[in-house]
Amino acid sequence: MAKTDSFFIRASTPTNGVTYAESSVDLGSYVDALGKSVLRIHNISVEYGGPLSAYAGAVNSSTQTSFQLTTQSQGLMVQVTDRSVISSGSLAIATGAANVEMMSEALNIAPQNWTKGYLVGVEQIYLGVDQTFDHCDRVSIVLECTVETLTAAGAMALALSQQ
């Protein structure tokens, strides 16, 4: 299969502010190990909550929402050193005594940080979310991807880096 133009995959995981939550993203339409078809993720964009979500915390408090995109199902947040991690990041919020709010969003790792993006050879990936306080109802992602044929060099890179 020849390289394709980029396309977008969208996913969302609802949160409850108390426990780790995870949703699977089916890649079976794009990834076929026998046919040597793999997915390359070039960019990821993240949305915490919805377009009109309000992030109100108690005075003198802080909270954090973290996400991870992995090639294997997880029961909790894992370190970036875990070979299944494709991308991870967080949104931190702190509220001071005068209701001064500080927000900080960070991508710990992301496909756009790598020279050629991130190669995926599994038919399911997982969007996991956890937070210290229930301040947003979901985390959503948009992935910019292409499909390509797995070469011998790509197979070696895939085997060395993940799964």
Tab-separated table of C-alpha atoms in Angstrom, residues 10-85:
chain	number	residue	atom	x	y	z
A	10	ARG	CA	-10.811	11.417	16.743
A	11	ALA	CA	-11.394	9.833	20.140
A	12	SER	CA	-12.745	10.813	23.534
A	13	THR	CA	-12.707	9.274	27.013
A	14	PRO	CA	-15.271	10.412	29.604
A	15	THR	CA	-13.945	11.028	33.119
A	16	ASN	CA	-15.482	10.902	36.578
A	17	GLY	CA	-12.751	12.596	38.592
A	18	VAL	CA	-12.279	9.602	40.850
A	19	THR	CA	-10.866	6.641	38.936
A	20	TYR	CA	-8.738	5.910	35.900
A	21	ALA	CA	-10.853	5.725	32.736
A	22	GLU	CA	-9.890	4.301	29.362
A	23	SER	CA	-11.447	3.980	25.905
A	24	SER	CA	-10.191	1.902	23.007
A	25	VAL	CA	-9.698	3.304	19.518
A	26	ASP	CA	-10.198	0.758	16.735
A	27	LEU	CA	-7.467	0.944	14.082
A	28	GLY	CA	-8.480	-2.257	12.285
A	29	SER	CA	-9.427	-0.282	9.161
A	30	TYR	CA	-5.872	1.028	8.876
A	31	VAL	CA	-3.584	-1.606	10.392
A	32	ASP	CA	-3.189	-5.076	8.876
A	33	ALA	CA	-0.161	-7.008	10.105
A	34	LEU	CA	-0.511	-9.729	7.433
A	35	GLY	CA	-0.942	-7.158	4.671
A	36	LYS	CA	1.943	-5.106	6.105
A	37	SER	CA	-0.228	-2.013	6.494
A	38	VAL	CA	0.643	0.243	9.455
A	39	LEU	CA	-0.463	3.604	10.789
A	40	ARG	CA	1.889	6.527	11.289
A	41	ILE	CA	0.725	9.197	13.741
A	42	HIS	CA	2.253	12.559	12.849
A	43	ASN	CA	0.509	14.938	15.288
A	44	ILE	CA	-1.796	14.859	18.276
A	45	SER	CA	-4.022	17.625	19.587
A	46	VAL	CA	-5.745	17.383	22.955
A	47	GLU	CA	-8.879	18.996	24.370
A	48	TYR	CA	-9.637	18.895	28.087
A	49	GLY	CA	-13.388	19.066	28.683
A	50	GLY	CA	-15.507	20.729	26.032
A	51	PRO	CA	-15.388	24.062	24.231
A	52	LEU	CA	-17.397	25.759	26.984
A	53	SER	CA	-16.026	23.888	30.007
A	54	ALA	CA	-15.346	25.974	33.105
A	55	TYR	CA	-12.418	25.025	35.305
A	56	ALA	CA	-13.366	26.244	38.759
A	57	GLY	CA	-11.480	24.888	41.725
A	58	ALA	CA	-11.624	25.706	45.392
A	59	VAL	CA	-9.580	28.640	46.705
A	60	ASN	CA	-5.937	27.708	47.377
A	61	SER	CA	-6.238	24.391	45.574
A	62	SER	CA	-4.670	22.650	42.633
A	63	THR	CA	-5.846	19.912	40.331
A	64	GLN	CA	-4.525	18.004	37.364
A	65	THR	CA	-5.979	16.009	34.492
A	66	SER	CA	-3.600	13.639	32.735
A	67	PHE	CA	-4.004	11.582	29.577
A	68	GLN	CA	-2.037	8.837	27.905
A	69	LEU	CA	-2.332	7.208	24.508
A	70	THR	CA	-0.944	3.663	24.562
A	71	THR	CA	-0.701	0.570	22.405
A	72	GLN	CA	-1.759	-1.676	25.302
A	73	SER	CA	-4.646	-1.396	27.758
A	74	GLN	CA	-3.580	-0.019	31.148
A	75	GLY	CA	-5.215	-0.007	34.573
A	76	LEU	CA	-3.577	3.258	35.628
A	77	MET	CA	-1.318	6.010	34.374
A	78	VAL	CA	2.139	4.748	33.373
A	79	GLN	CA	5.518	6.415	32.949
A	80	VAL	CA	6.760	7.573	29.543
A	81	THR	CA	9.408	4.858	29.839
A	82	ASP	CA	6.661	2.239	29.335
A	83	ARG	CA	7.114	0.953	25.766
A	84	SER	CA	3.364	1.115	25.083
A	85	VAL	CA	3.179	4.928	25.483
